Every structure is written in structure tokens, then in C-alpha cells.
XYZ file of C-alpha atoms in Angstrom:
730
model
C 37.629 -90.029 33.462
C 38.268 -86.546 35.050
C 40.455 -85.409 32.068
C 37.820 -86.492 29.418
C 34.823 -84.641 31.676
C 37.021 -81.525 31.701
C 37.597 -81.795 27.918
C 33.863 -82.227 27.054
C 32.877 -79.422 29.668
C 35.707 -77.054 27.816
C 34.006 -78.097 24.308
C 30.569 -77.215 25.463
C 31.780 -73.991 26.995
C 33.503 -73.233 23.576
C 30.322 -74.071 21.709
C 28.035 -71.990 23.907
C 30.521 -68.792 23.448
C 30.300 -69.649 19.670
C 26.332 -69.633 19.725
C 26.128 -66.488 21.553
C 28.537 -64.792 19.490
C 26.482 -66.244 16.429
C 23.300 -64.965 18.045
C 24.667 -61.853 18.733
C 25.888 -61.332 14.951
C 22.301 -62.491 14.020
C 20.801 -59.811 16.172
C 22.973 -57.257 15.062
C 22.020 -57.666 11.578
C 18.290 -58.416 12.463
C 17.947 -55.067 14.075
C 19.417 -53.414 10.803
C 20.856 -50.491 9.903
C 19.517 -46.997 8.059
C 22.090 -46.151 5.612
C 21.785 -44.009 2.438
C 24.494 -43.047 -0.034
C 26.105 -39.529 1.943
C 27.544 -39.144 -1.894
C 24.292 -38.207 -3.199
C 22.967 -36.217 -0.806
C 26.172 -34.026 -1.001
C 25.949 -34.342 -5.221
C 22.309 -33.084 -4.607
C 23.302 -30.249 -2.374
C 26.494 -29.363 -4.693
C 24.386 -28.874 -8.019
C 21.334 -27.300 -6.307
C 24.151 -24.456 -5.706
C 25.746 -24.407 -8.947
C 22.106 -23.858 -10.601
C 21.971 -20.687 -9.038
C 25.981 -20.738 -9.720
C 25.336 -21.029 -13.761
C 23.946 -17.507 -13.518
C 25.866 -15.652 -11.122
C 29.215 -16.626 -10.872
C 30.492 -14.282 -8.374
C 28.858 -13.675 -4.999
C 30.146 -10.087 -5.241
C 27.813 -9.375 -8.241
C 24.977 -10.297 -6.254
C 22.600 -7.584 -5.172
C 23.335 -8.800 -1.585
C 24.319 -12.194 0.116
C 24.836 -13.308 3.501
C 27.281 -15.595 5.098
C 26.816 -17.820 8.299
C 30.056 -19.553 9.476
C 30.496 -23.193 11.043
C 30.393 -21.496 14.358
C 27.459 -19.425 14.012
C 25.537 -22.209 12.392
C 26.619 -24.457 15.438
C 24.998 -22.150 17.687
C 21.743 -22.357 15.952
C 21.934 -26.289 15.526
C 22.824 -26.841 19.032
C 19.304 -25.536 20.000
C 17.724 -28.829 18.610
C 19.819 -30.749 21.115
C 17.662 -32.153 23.874
C 14.431 -31.546 21.471
C 11.577 -34.386 21.668
C 9.559 -34.990 18.395
C 6.093 -36.410 19.392
C 3.466 -37.488 16.946
C 0.432 -35.180 18.024
C -2.077 -37.615 17.173
C -0.684 -40.380 19.853
C -0.255 -37.790 22.706
C -3.544 -38.724 24.036
C -2.887 -42.152 23.711
C -0.960 -44.453 26.569
C 0.879 -46.049 23.391
C 3.192 -43.311 22.029
C 6.582 -42.648 20.762
C 9.106 -40.199 21.731
C 12.123 -39.200 19.816
C 14.587 -37.134 21.469
C 17.860 -35.271 19.743
C 20.470 -36.239 22.255
C 23.305 -34.839 20.198
C 24.294 -33.528 16.579
C 27.345 -31.752 15.630
C 27.830 -31.040 11.997
C 31.062 -30.033 10.448
C 31.541 -27.968 7.298
C 35.269 -28.644 6.766
C 34.731 -30.793 3.455
C 32.434 -28.366 2.276
C 28.962 -30.367 3.168
C 27.805 -29.964 6.587
C 27.661 -33.440 8.173
C 28.351 -34.786 11.653
C 27.568 -37.229 14.191
C 23.955 -37.905 15.730
C 22.673 -39.591 18.589
C 19.069 -39.899 19.206
C 16.512 -41.186 21.826
C 13.476 -43.368 21.379
C 11.050 -43.896 24.091
C 7.842 -45.990 24.519
C 6.316 -45.202 27.840
C 3.469 -47.856 27.418
C 6.227 -50.787 26.655
C 8.836 -48.966 29.210
C 11.654 -49.497 26.385
C 14.010 -46.978 25.953
C 16.781 -47.014 23.354
C 19.618 -45.139 22.116
C 20.576 -44.707 18.314
C 23.459 -43.213 16.656
C 24.697 -42.403 13.264
C 25.652 -39.930 10.745
C 23.534 -36.749 9.587
C 23.788 -33.650 7.524
C 21.890 -30.419 7.086
C 19.785 -30.157 3.975
C 18.175 -27.119 2.934
C 14.406 -26.622 2.936
C 13.164 -23.293 2.334
C 12.734 -19.513 3.339
C 9.954 -18.442 5.108
C 8.659 -15.008 6.590
C 8.084 -14.344 10.450
C 5.445 -12.332 11.874
C 8.014 -9.489 12.284
C 8.610 -9.656 8.738
C 12.012 -11.129 8.906
C 13.278 -13.730 6.737
C 14.304 -17.514 8.093
C 16.258 -19.795 6.177
C 15.070 -23.392 7.567
C 17.489 -26.341 7.116
C 16.298 -29.916 7.956
C 18.032 -32.951 9.576
C 18.268 -35.571 7.379
C 19.768 -39.027 8.794
C 22.314 -40.647 6.438
C 23.165 -43.623 8.657
C 21.409 -44.727 11.821
C 22.043 -47.950 14.035
C 20.836 -48.940 17.346
C 23.103 -48.654 20.198
C 21.742 -51.412 22.437
C 24.407 -52.719 24.479
C 23.494 -55.583 27.147
C 19.829 -54.748 25.837
C 20.484 -56.932 22.632
C 19.572 -59.821 24.757
C 16.164 -58.774 25.638
C 13.711 -59.743 22.491
C 11.328 -56.990 23.095
C 14.251 -54.179 23.044
C 15.484 -56.225 19.687
C 11.983 -55.880 18.323
C 11.612 -52.372 19.087
C 14.674 -51.293 17.478
C 13.937 -53.237 14.875
C 10.659 -51.612 13.927
C 12.242 -48.282 14.535
C 14.629 -48.792 11.740
C 12.770 -50.965 9.018
C 9.660 -49.252 9.129
C 11.567 -45.628 8.905
C 10.265 -44.324 12.233
C 13.038 -43.171 13.956
C 14.128 -41.370 10.845
C 10.831 -39.822 9.948
C 10.742 -38.413 13.488
C 14.035 -36.787 13.434
C 13.536 -35.363 10.087
C 11.046 -33.304 11.137
C 13.031 -31.384 13.239
C 14.254 -28.092 11.114
C 17.249 -25.734 12.043
C 15.948 -21.830 11.760
C 18.407 -19.269 10.922
C 17.300 -15.637 10.967
C 18.772 -13.598 8.444
C 19.603 -9.805 8.821
C 17.327 -7.551 7.444
C 17.996 -3.910 6.140
C 15.230 -1.377 7.087
C 14.521 2.308 7.812
C 11.981 4.825 8.557
C 10.968 7.402 5.967
C 9.377 9.686 8.426
C 11.386 12.516 9.905
C 10.464 15.575 11.690
C 12.222 19.045 12.332
C 11.217 21.817 14.118
C 13.829 24.777 13.781
C 13.414 28.236 15.159
C 13.991 31.116 12.520
C 14.828 34.591 13.243
C 13.147 37.244 11.421
C 14.583 40.334 12.399
C 16.493 41.818 15.305
C 16.222 41.429 17.934
C 16.178 37.601 17.329
C 15.552 36.508 20.448
C 11.869 38.373 20.363
C 10.891 38.186 16.556
C 10.915 34.536 15.328
C 8.733 31.958 13.885
C 8.741 28.040 14.905
C 8.434 25.700 11.920
C 7.421 22.170 11.566
C 9.009 20.047 8.630
C 7.799 16.726 8.418
C 8.103 13.837 6.162
C 5.649 11.217 6.362
C 5.880 7.495 4.773
C 5.893 3.914 5.695
C 8.979 1.893 6.788
C 10.975 1.063 3.906
C 12.662 -2.447 3.739
C 15.236 -3.880 1.668
C 13.359 -6.682 -0.228
C 15.433 -9.324 -1.512
C 14.939 -13.377 -2.748
C 17.512 -15.372 -1.726
C 18.974 -18.401 -3.802
C 19.928 -21.886 -2.847
C 22.754 -21.996 0.039
C 26.382 -22.513 -1.204
C 28.601 -24.553 1.353
C 32.154 -22.825 0.866
C 34.573 -20.909 3.125
C 33.695 -23.079 6.295
C 30.382 -22.380 6.205
C 27.315 -20.972 4.061
C 26.920 -18.225 1.524
C 23.153 -17.159 0.519
C 23.267 -14.892 -2.473
C 20.003 -12.694 -2.932
C 18.540 -10.482 -5.532
C 16.865 -7.328 -4.874
C 13.085 -8.080 -5.157
C 10.297 -5.519 -3.481
C 7.906 -8.307 -2.979
C 10.443 -10.451 -1.049
C 11.097 -14.022 -1.544
C 10.594 -15.907 -4.479
C 9.768 -19.472 -5.347
C 13.057 -21.328 -5.790
C 13.094 -23.199 -9.054
C 12.715 -27.166 -8.776
C 16.063 -28.717 -9.317
C 15.949 -32.183 -11.045
C 18.926 -34.222 -9.962
C 18.986 -36.824 -12.249
C 20.478 -40.507 -11.763
C 24.045 -40.141 -12.500
C 25.986 -43.338 -12.627
C 27.702 -44.330 -8.981
C 31.186 -44.503 -11.075
C 30.907 -40.430 -11.582
C 29.608 -39.390 -8.291
C 33.007 -39.012 -6.863
C 34.150 -36.788 -10.231
C 31.093 -34.570 -10.492
C 31.380 -33.846 -6.891
C 35.217 -33.093 -7.114
C 34.260 -30.939 -10.437
C 31.473 -29.068 -8.277
C 33.590 -27.994 -5.534
C 36.384 -26.728 -7.655
C 33.553 -24.679 -9.312
C 32.193 -23.510 -6.087
C 35.259 -22.546 -4.583
C 36.507 -20.331 -7.426
C 33.294 -18.076 -6.963
C 34.382 -14.650 -6.179
C 33.315 -13.530 -2.896
C 33.875 -10.819 -0.253
C 36.821 -11.604 1.974
C 35.308 -12.895 5.690
C 37.279 -11.053 8.358
C 38.655 -13.810 10.713
C 36.436 -14.936 13.538
C 33.212 -13.494 12.171
C 29.975 -15.261 12.538
C 28.506 -13.662 9.798
C 28.871 -11.215 7.039
C 26.306 -9.019 4.584
C 27.152 -8.065 1.860
C 25.381 -5.586 -0.090
C 26.053 -4.192 -3.671
C 26.807 -0.758 -4.428
C 24.185 -1.095 -7.725
C 21.424 -2.190 -4.767
C 22.312 1.282 -2.954
C 21.948 3.238 -6.060
C 18.656 1.411 -7.390
C 17.355 2.166 -3.779
C 17.839 5.733 -4.247
C 16.363 5.805 -7.320
C 13.372 4.551 -6.266
C 12.640 7.296 -4.098
C 11.775 9.277 -7.108
C 9.103 6.832 -8.058
C 7.583 7.316 -4.692
C 4.205 8.860 -4.235
C 4.805 12.918 -4.101
C 3.252 12.595 -0.597
C 6.242 10.257 0.583
C 8.839 12.642 -0.817
C 7.631 15.546 0.067
C 8.620 17.697 3.514
C 5.499 19.651 4.684
C 6.170 22.803 6.392
C 3.963 24.927 8.691
C 4.328 27.254 11.387
C 3.752 26.232 14.799
C 4.295 29.221 16.720
C 5.603 33.209 16.249
C 6.966 36.142 18.293
C 7.265 39.789 17.618
C 6.666 41.298 14.110
C 7.754 40.073 10.597
C 8.583 43.703 9.560
C 8.349 47.142 10.874
C 9.060 50.571 9.523
C 8.525 54.146 10.406
C 7.193 57.137 8.056
C 6.539 60.910 8.672
C 3.774 62.751 6.754
C 3.101 66.385 7.027
C -0.556 65.462 8.046
C -0.373 62.680 10.242
C 2.842 63.056 11.597
C 4.963 60.299 12.680
C 3.492 56.832 12.237
C 4.581 53.283 11.180
C 3.879 50.094 9.018
C 3.892 46.446 10.305
C 3.513 43.000 9.064
C 2.537 40.148 11.386
C 1.546 36.384 10.520
C -2.247 36.132 10.452
C -2.386 33.093 13.114
C 0.324 30.879 14.190
C -0.400 28.378 11.644
C -0.383 31.179 8.858
C 2.824 29.641 7.014
C 2.095 26.558 4.643
C 4.388 25.234 2.418
C 6.550 21.936 0.907
C 10.040 20.960 -0.221
C 9.292 18.072 -3.219
C 12.166 15.849 -3.981
C 11.169 16.178 -7.581
C 14.413 14.371 -8.856
C 17.232 11.996 -7.610
C 20.075 9.881 -8.780
C 22.862 8.067 -6.701
C 26.286 6.636 -8.091
C 28.350 3.855 -5.856
C 32.085 4.119 -5.231
C 34.903 2.723 -2.886
C 34.224 6.157 -1.003
C 30.574 5.327 -0.082
C 27.196 6.551 -2.235
C 27.175 10.252 -3.744
C 23.872 11.675 -4.891
C 22.512 14.563 -6.603
C 18.918 15.474 -7.228
C 16.618 18.601 -6.966
C 14.193 20.021 -4.437
C 11.476 22.028 -5.355
C 10.184 24.464 -2.912
C 6.698 26.324 -2.800
C 4.410 27.803 -0.245
C 2.607 30.655 0.981
C 1.851 32.922 3.974
C -1.333 34.766 5.123
C 0.123 38.087 6.538
C -1.858 41.124 8.277
C -0.534 44.723 7.386
C -1.198 47.088 9.706
C -0.474 51.098 9.087
C -0.338 53.422 12.420
C -2.119 55.704 13.507
C -3.957 57.059 10.312
C -7.507 57.195 11.851
C -8.363 55.573 15.520
C -6.544 52.571 15.759
C -4.983 52.662 12.283
C -5.855 50.770 9.229
C -5.259 47.093 8.463
C -5.726 44.299 5.627
C -4.936 40.977 5.456
C -3.462 39.342 2.404
C -1.946 36.139 0.855
C 1.991 36.518 0.151
C 2.785 33.459 -2.384
C 6.277 32.124 -2.515
C 7.756 32.109 -6.144
C 8.450 28.144 -6.801
C 12.057 27.592 -6.846
C 14.435 24.653 -8.138
C 17.283 24.096 -5.522
C 19.966 22.054 -6.657
C 21.113 19.233 -3.871
C 24.052 17.100 -4.202
C 25.870 14.772 -1.230
C 27.526 11.407 -0.218
C 26.537 8.698 2.500
C 28.852 7.004 4.521
C 27.986 3.194 6.133
C 29.451 1.856 9.324
C 28.753 0.145 12.346
C 28.787 2.419 15.958
C 28.160 1.906 19.533
C 25.280 3.198 21.651
C 25.818 2.106 25.185
C 25.767 -1.685 25.368
C 23.771 -1.849 21.877
C 25.442 -2.032 18.580
C 23.794 -0.858 14.955
C 24.800 -0.196 11.521
C 23.331 2.878 10.048
C 24.001 5.312 7.104
C 25.523 8.957 7.432
C 24.173 11.248 4.655
C 25.199 14.516 4.460
C 24.452 17.236 1.552
C 26.491 19.809 0.456
C 26.045 23.535 1.815
C 24.915 25.526 -1.310
C 23.265 28.631 0.284
C 19.790 29.438 -1.708
C 17.536 32.360 -1.585
C 14.013 32.231 -2.046
C 11.486 34.992 -2.582
C 7.957 35.550 -1.945
C 5.663 38.639 -2.614
C 2.148 40.068 -2.781
C 0.507 41.016 -6.279
C 0.471 44.571 -7.031
C -0.282 47.646 -4.378
C -1.902 46.994 -1.232
C -4.824 49.283 -0.705
C -6.647 49.955 2.362
C -10.800 50.242 2.504
C -10.401 53.987 2.951
C -8.401 54.612 -0.239
C -6.513 56.973 1.264
C -2.987 54.566 1.781
C -1.124 52.410 -0.258
C 1.755 50.155 0.811
C 3.537 49.666 -2.572
C 4.681 46.026 -1.879
C 5.178 43.165 0.445
C 7.700 41.010 -0.064
C 9.815 38.240 1.839
C 13.249 37.035 1.214
C 14.051 33.384 3.009
C 17.793 32.480 3.308
C 18.668 28.939 3.521
C 22.424 28.297 4.458
C 22.200 24.991 2.951
C 20.242 21.629 3.045
C 22.542 19.592 5.088
C 20.111 19.775 8.162
C 17.320 18.187 6.311
C 18.912 14.452 6.157
C 20.050 12.754 9.229
C 21.807 9.386 10.043
C 19.394 6.676 9.308
C 19.990 3.329 11.566
C 19.780 0.121 9.138
C 20.554 -2.771 11.306
C 20.648 -3.276 14.882
C 21.027 -6.076 17.357
C 17.667 -6.513 18.880
C 17.272 -10.175 19.516
C 14.692 -12.425 17.144
C 12.853 -14.349 19.468
C 11.724 -17.807 19.298
C 9.339 -19.408 21.094
C 9.758 -23.210 22.243
C 6.514 -23.452 23.841
C 2.990 -22.283 23.876
C 0.462 -21.571 26.325
C 2.651 -22.193 29.173
C 4.599 -25.711 28.865
C 3.072 -27.313 25.315
C 4.772 -28.482 22.680
C 5.051 -26.316 19.463
C 3.647 -27.989 16.409
C 5.739 -28.550 13.279
C 4.538 -26.626 10.477
C 2.950 -28.613 7.557
C 3.469 -31.821 9.865
C 1.318 -33.726 12.630
C 4.228 -33.561 14.609
C 5.030 -31.231 17.449
C 8.319 -30.405 18.901
C 9.146 -30.030 22.664
C 12.704 -28.193 22.939
C 14.690 -28.619 25.950
C 14.583 -24.594 26.066
C 11.452 -22.356 26.134
C 12.278 -19.483 24.741
C 15.351 -18.765 22.117
C 16.530 -15.348 21.521
C 19.263 -15.013 18.403
C 20.965 -11.688 17.936
C 23.094 -10.644 14.831
C 25.820 -8.302 16.329
C 27.111 -5.569 13.638
C 30.832 -5.372 13.645
C 33.373 -3.445 11.477
C 32.450 -2.336 7.710
C 34.523 -2.611 4.611
C 33.651 -0.811 1.454
C 35.073 -1.351 -1.867
C 34.120 -0.409 -5.208
C 31.777 -3.419 -5.710
C 30.009 -2.586 -2.511
C 29.743 -2.842 1.465
C 30.414 -5.749 3.701
C 29.377 -5.697 7.213
C 30.605 -8.572 9.692
C 29.808 -9.224 12.824
C 28.733 -11.859 15.821
C 25.713 -14.126 15.989
C 24.723 -14.568 19.633
C 22.099 -17.377 20.840
C 20.709 -17.793 24.403
C 17.785 -19.471 25.952
C 15.615 -18.515 28.965
C 12.226 -19.793 30.463
C 9.049 -18.655 29.984
C 7.767 -16.359 32.822
C 4.193 -15.526 32.882
C 2.027 -14.370 30.076
C 1.652 -10.880 31.635
C 5.208 -10.790 32.063
C 6.085 -12.122 28.524
C 3.999 -9.295 27.349
C 5.801 -6.765 29.185
C 9.118 -8.164 28.037
C 7.830 -7.317 24.804
C 6.736 -3.687 25.517
C 10.274 -2.987 26.997
C 11.474 -4.409 24.098
C 10.082 -2.241 21.589
C 10.454 0.857 23.926
C 14.455 0.019 24.283
C 14.223 -0.160 20.636
C 12.879 3.506 20.448
C 15.136 4.489 22.840
C 18.212 3.236 21.091
C 17.207 5.064 17.693
C 16.563 8.258 19.948
C 19.813 7.928 21.225
C 21.467 7.542 18.090
C 19.541 10.478 16.561
C 20.912 12.942 19.568
C 24.472 11.385 19.763
C 25.042 11.401 15.798
C 23.540 14.211 14.187
C 24.503 15.907 10.743
C 25.950 19.071 11.462
C 23.938 22.412 9.893
C 25.526 24.665 7.381
C 27.394 27.439 8.792
C 24.812 30.267 9.029
C 21.058 30.065 10.239
C 18.128 29.776 8.066
C 16.521 33.425 8.081
C 12.969 34.920 6.971
C 13.357 38.751 6.121
C 9.798 40.698 5.296
C 10.570 43.631 3.165
C 8.322 46.405 2.900
C 7.813 48.923 -0.137
C 7.277 53.014 0.764
C 4.335 53.750 2.486
C 2.029 55.993 0.346
C -0.531 58.695 1.405
C -3.188 60.292 -0.843
C -4.471 64.051 -1.607
C -6.096 66.354 1.412
C -9.304 65.710 -0.607
C -8.583 61.945 0.076
C -8.069 62.828 3.725
C -10.672 64.804 4.654
C -13.053 62.260 3.369
C -11.240 59.770 5.510
C -11.571 61.970 8.477
C -15.228 62.501 8.117
C -15.930 58.778 7.436
C -13.875 57.922 10.663
C -15.817 60.682 12.344
C -18.426 58.620 14.316
C -15.861 55.841 15.694
C -13.678 58.537 16.914
C -16.362 60.314 19.039
C -18.235 57.568 20.445
C -15.165 55.796 22.339
C -13.232 56.778 25.043
C -10.971 59.995 24.400
C -13.065 60.528 21.272
C -12.800 64.323 21.582
C -9.259 64.774 21.640
C -9.091 62.602 18.721
C -11.804 64.299 16.823
C -9.975 67.619 17.584
C -6.520 66.283 16.458
C -7.968 65.427 12.779
C -10.014 68.243 12.636
C -6.919 70.450 13.563
C -4.927 68.472 10.846
C -7.476 69.101 8.286
C -7.813 72.652 9.271
C -4.155 73.311 8.585
C -3.785 70.889 5.353
C -6.483 73.082 3.844
C -5.092 76.489 4.734
C -1.581 75.581 3.677
C -2.287 73.476 0.743
C -4.080 75.918 -1.275
C -5.892 72.919 -3.246
C -9.360 73.353 -4.618
C -11.480 70.796 -2.762
C -14.095 68.854 -4.527
C -18.012 69.192 -3.825
C -17.833 66.017 -1.761
C -15.073 67.258 0.562
C -16.868 70.799 0.972
C -19.977 68.754 2.188
C -18.016 66.543 4.673
C -16.526 69.730 6.003
C -19.817 71.126 6.736
C -21.209 67.973 7.985
C -18.256 67.815 10.351
C -18.868 71.485 11.608
C -22.756 70.363 12.201
C -21.892 67.232 13.855
C -19.012 68.794 16.167
C -21.695 71.309 17.315
C -24.286 68.743 17.863
C -21.751 66.308 19.581
C -19.468 68.665 21.706
C -21.457 71.469 21.637
C -20.938 74.905 19.870
C -18.516 76.352 22.165
C -16.174 73.203 21.919
C -12.767 73.278 20.957
C -13.570 70.288 18.068
C -16.374 73.028 16.615
C -14.174 76.223 16.993
C -11.791 74.318 14.643
C -14.307 72.894 12.285
C -15.840 76.424 11.928
C -12.350 77.934 11.245
C -12.120 75.087 8.733
C -15.352 75.897 7.046
C -14.302 79.701 7.098
C -11.193 79.190 5.599
C -12.950 77.471 2.300
C -15.995 79.621 2.299
C -15.485 83.090 3.940
C -19.165 84.382 3.346
C -21.489 82.644 4.676
C -20.832 79.887 6.977
C -21.511 76.567 5.285
C -24.155 75.751 8.019
C -25.963 78.560 7.410
C -26.080 77.913 3.396
C -26.104 74.055 3.030
C -29.543 72.404 3.110
C -28.460 69.889 5.956
C -31.233 68.635 8.415
C -30.714 68.917 12.082
C -32.946 66.067 13.868
C -32.466 65.375 17.286
C -29.454 63.004 17.855
C -28.814 60.479 20.384
C -25.831 61.048 22.722
C -23.917 58.619 20.608
C -23.545 58.617 16.833
C -23.994 55.130 15.376
C -21.078 54.404 12.667
C -21.709 53.663 9.442
C -21.036 50.090 8.068
C -17.645 49.457 7.085
C -16.408 47.305 4.075
C -14.690 43.937 4.764
C -10.729 44.685 4.841
C -9.683 43.181 1.166
C -6.995 44.191 -0.346
C -7.561 46.243 -3.685
C -4.759 45.500 -6.372
C -3.935 48.153 -9.124
C -4.273 47.426 -12.500
C -1.018 48.744 -12.968
C 1.997 46.733 -11.774
C 4.678 49.190 -10.068
C 8.316 48.088 -10.266
C 9.048 46.293 -7.140
C 12.178 47.015 -4.874
C 14.871 44.485 -5.118
C 15.054 41.920 -2.274
């Protein structure tokens, strides 16, 4: 009896176990699995790549290309781990679903990025949380432009296979139903695939604006006679605009080829994958992989996270575009900012005036205005770098003041414009590109050099300069500008820095971030992520240049809004400090010698005694009304008397009247017994022995004030001879 009972109980136990196992199998089937054919997704990705590959069979033939390694991609993908996806319309409801990406680690070894994924689904209202696991891949979505202008490549998570990991919760009907809904209705998949992985792409850009402030000596001593010039090139920041293709998954990473395009990213062509028979998938996938593996591409250094390739052809066209810029963006504006001493000074001797000098000065500190226009430029790439040649057109003018001393009183001056003869200066040079370190920062830069070809520019006034008194002339004023070369006019240019690209994972403090184009929100485990592309070694070939480096990503918490704004300001300042430190540390050597400006004067000529006597008369009132006027008047009258006695030349009627008037003025101004009156009387007697001019010339003598108001003087403007003399050679 006991044996029979034991046997019966064993049979019941076995039946219960079998029933439980059967129920478990049913529950597993009831829970369902989400499965799509991974081969179809791989076939699609490969043929998207081949669509571009059909036209561009070589990556090195592209204008530009970017490679991101598996390790570099992993750093970006890891940032989605711990991210929660929420349907935003249900956030205020007590019944909402939250999907969290617990783990995703794709591998590129097979040429198709796929790997294990684990997600968690949570329903607070139902108090249910379950895990799901499976396999997922990265599918390229699109390119977008960040607010700072940088291009971002976006990849979506595509679920290939997903099933619930229920564990002992499989016996809970509510859990089983929840899991079944997540799978059967595609809720979990829909949530997970809203998440995107963003890869910031390196951007090559440079500032056109340049300013130089050379101090130019003009004569000895050079420390006392100089001009400070400002040479300024204005223009917007230039970017190397490109349009990227579909990615190609090869070399254990992905390649993005690009075509130069000023407008930036173009819309990618739609790709129709058709419906290949399942039996052909394996064959077509193998053929596609073989075709992509044969693509010619730059060699990626071991351990590099990224590689930037730029075709030499792109540099050539980039230099060529300079000639197409508006003239103001390829013109160096020149002006004087400060001046010291004289531009030129000469000494002379005249038998009437004695010793004197002629001086040339700038008429104001901003008197020099000129320009250097890049009129033509072209470039050619080689394995040694970029070589270019072009022509620079120089033009300008300067307003100068010419002063001859002593002449009469304080001397005589005139203001005139001196024009630079338009000159075309040939220029040629080369540019090397390499990565350099500035403190703890790294950047990639272009180092241009221009061959030192001395150039001489000339400027001159047109014809003889005549002073208002009509008695003194300076044959010509000219300038010779000596340039040892144009090397100093170009300086190294930073093209790519390691400044982090900042992505905020929260808004308004701690709120989730809307997922663009969807009704979902993402709440990453981090608050701020920073990506940095750190330039490393560069290598040049006859086709172009490749710059490799490291990809660094890190996360941090959000501080207060004020502190975040302060961080941004500090980052901007740090970037400017980096460029300033780079400019100071890496400066193009100047050509041997120094830029100089030499102002040359022609001979100073003087008129006849008749002209001089008239000049003395016209200046008389100025001389007699100022301090020391008597002595100056005596000097001039004595010089006139000596000249008239020694020259023996006939005086015209105007000169005779001037002498007679001078005698009367001397008598009335200084008194009949003054030295000036005595000399004037001697001068009159030497010209008219009998009778004295004052007794014979009808000159009224009305009462005069103690000072004689000066006659109106004409403006100091130059008068040019019709005849053009032969100018001295400079």
C-alpha cells in the first residue's frame, strides 16, 4: 500500500513538473520575441555605401574624408548607456512608460556595427520593471549642423532582436502581459530607436582678418625719424565647407567621404534597396564587402581614433577662391598711425639769404593711405606641401608739408599730395601643414612662407613746387619705399583646435531634452558631455594630407546657469588666448633687411633780385609787427641793399616803387634815424642817386597806427609748371 502511494505521488510530482515546464514554454512563446533579419539591415547599409562608391571608388580621390575608429565610436556610444526615453505627452500622467538603455556595445569587426543591447522598461503606475536583452546595430540617420556651425553625423539604434529577461517574474501574469505588450506592440523597440548617437566632425576654418603694426625708419638717426604703419586685412571667418556621403564601414570603423561645397551639407540621394531574394543576400553581402575592402584610402596609424583627410586639390581650389573674393576682403589697407622726426631735410646756401634748409614732414599722423591688393593667386599641391604664386598691386598717397627756411620771417611752407606709382609685385611661396602643441593644448595649423624678393616702390609729386611768394622753387619731392620682401605679410594660421564640443543632456536645470522631430524626451545619465578631437601626427603625400588624432569624451554635472555662462566665456577667452599664444610662438621670420621709406628732394632754386625785393616788401608788415621785427627788417633790407649794389641788374618799376615804399615805411615805423631807415635810404640812393625817391615819388603819408596790418595772403597751395623738368633718379 505504501509502495503504491509512493508511486502515485511520484507520478503526480512528475506531472506537475511537466505541466510547469510546459507552462513555462508557453509563457516564453506568449512573451514573444522581436526579431528582424540582420542580413537585410547589413545589405542596406552596404549598398548605401556602394551607392556613393559607384561614383567615387577611392577615398583618397575625395575632396575630404573622415575616419572614426571603433574605439572612437565606442566613446560616443557609451554616452547613451543609462539614458532614459520617455514619451513626453505622458509625463504628467501617473501612467507612463520609461525605457532605459542599460548597455549597448557594438563591434565593427564584421564590417557591420552590431552588438548586444540590454534595456529596462519601467511602469511606475503598474509597479513593474522588466529587463529586455537582444542585439542592435547603428544605422546612419542624417547630418545636422550644430548652432556653432559644426557638422554632426547622427546614428540611430536599430533593434535586430529583443526578448524579455523575466527570470522568476515569468510566473507573474502582470509581468508576462507587460512584457508581451512591449514586444508585440513594438513599444520597447519604438522607444529605444528614438535614441541617437551624435558624432561631431572636425571642421577646418580660419580667420581672414590680420593686423600688422610695423615701425618704418625714414632717415638717420632711425630711432628719431620713423613712421608707425598699420596694415590691416579685414574679412569674415572662412570655413572649408563640405558635403558628406553615406558612411562606409571598413577598417574596423567608419569612413565618411566628402565633396567640397561652400553651402555645406547637401541632401543625400534616397536609396531604394529593392527586394532581393533571401537566397541572394549572402552572395550580395559578400560581394559588397569585397568591393568596399578594395577602396583606396589613406593609411590609418595604429591607435588613432580619427583621421582627417584633405585632398591637395581642395587646397588648390581654396587658394584660387581668394581671387574671387570681393576686393575689400583681399586688400591690405595701409595707413600711418604715428610719426617722429622729419621725412627729409637738406641744407643749402644762397648769396642773398645765406644758409638755410628745406624740410619735408607728414601733414598729420594719418597722412599716409595706401593698399596692397591681391590681384591674382594660384596654387599647386605636391608631396612637399602647397606652392602658390600670385601678384600684389600696391597703390597709395601721402599728404606732405614742404618747408623752406629761413626765407622771410618763419620761412615758407606748402602742402602737396605725393602719389605712389602703382606697382605690381610678384609673390610666390609655399605652405606646410602640421600639428603643434601650445602648453597643454594641441592644434593643426598652416605655416605659409613667401620668398624674399626685394621690391622698390616710388612716389613723387607732379612738376615743380612753387611757393606763394613766387621766389623759391623746389624742383621735386619724391619717395623711395624699399621692401626687403613680403614674408612678414603672411603668418601661420590655426585650422583645427582641440576645443571641446559641448552637448547638454539637460535643460532648465534637470529637465529631459526633447528628441528632435519626435514626441519623446531623453534623460541621459550625465548632464553635460564634452567631445574633443585632439590633432596628432600629420603626413603628406602627392594626393593630400592626413591628420590623425585622438577622440576624447567626458561628462560632468551642470552647475548654475551663471556658472555655465561663465564657463562658456572662459572657453571663448581660452580659445583667443590659444590663438594669441600661437601667433607669438610661431611667427614667420622677416626677410633680411628692413622696410624703409626715403624721401628725396630736388634742388632748391631762388629767383632774381627783383623777385627777392618784391618778396621783402610783401613780408614787411609781418616782420615789423612781431617781436624782434626791427632786427629782422634790418637784416632783409641790408640783404636787399647789398644785392642791389653788387648785382648791377636793372630794377623794374615795381621794384623801384617797393624800395621807395620801404623807405617811407621804415621812416614811419622805426623813425628817420633808425638803422632800418638808414639802410633803406642807402638802397634808394644806390638806385636813384638824384633825387631821393621819397622826394620824387607821389606817395601819400597819412597818419599810421603803431602797427601796420598785414595785407591778405593767398592760401598755401602748390603751383605746377606747365613744363615738366627732368626729375632726379631715385
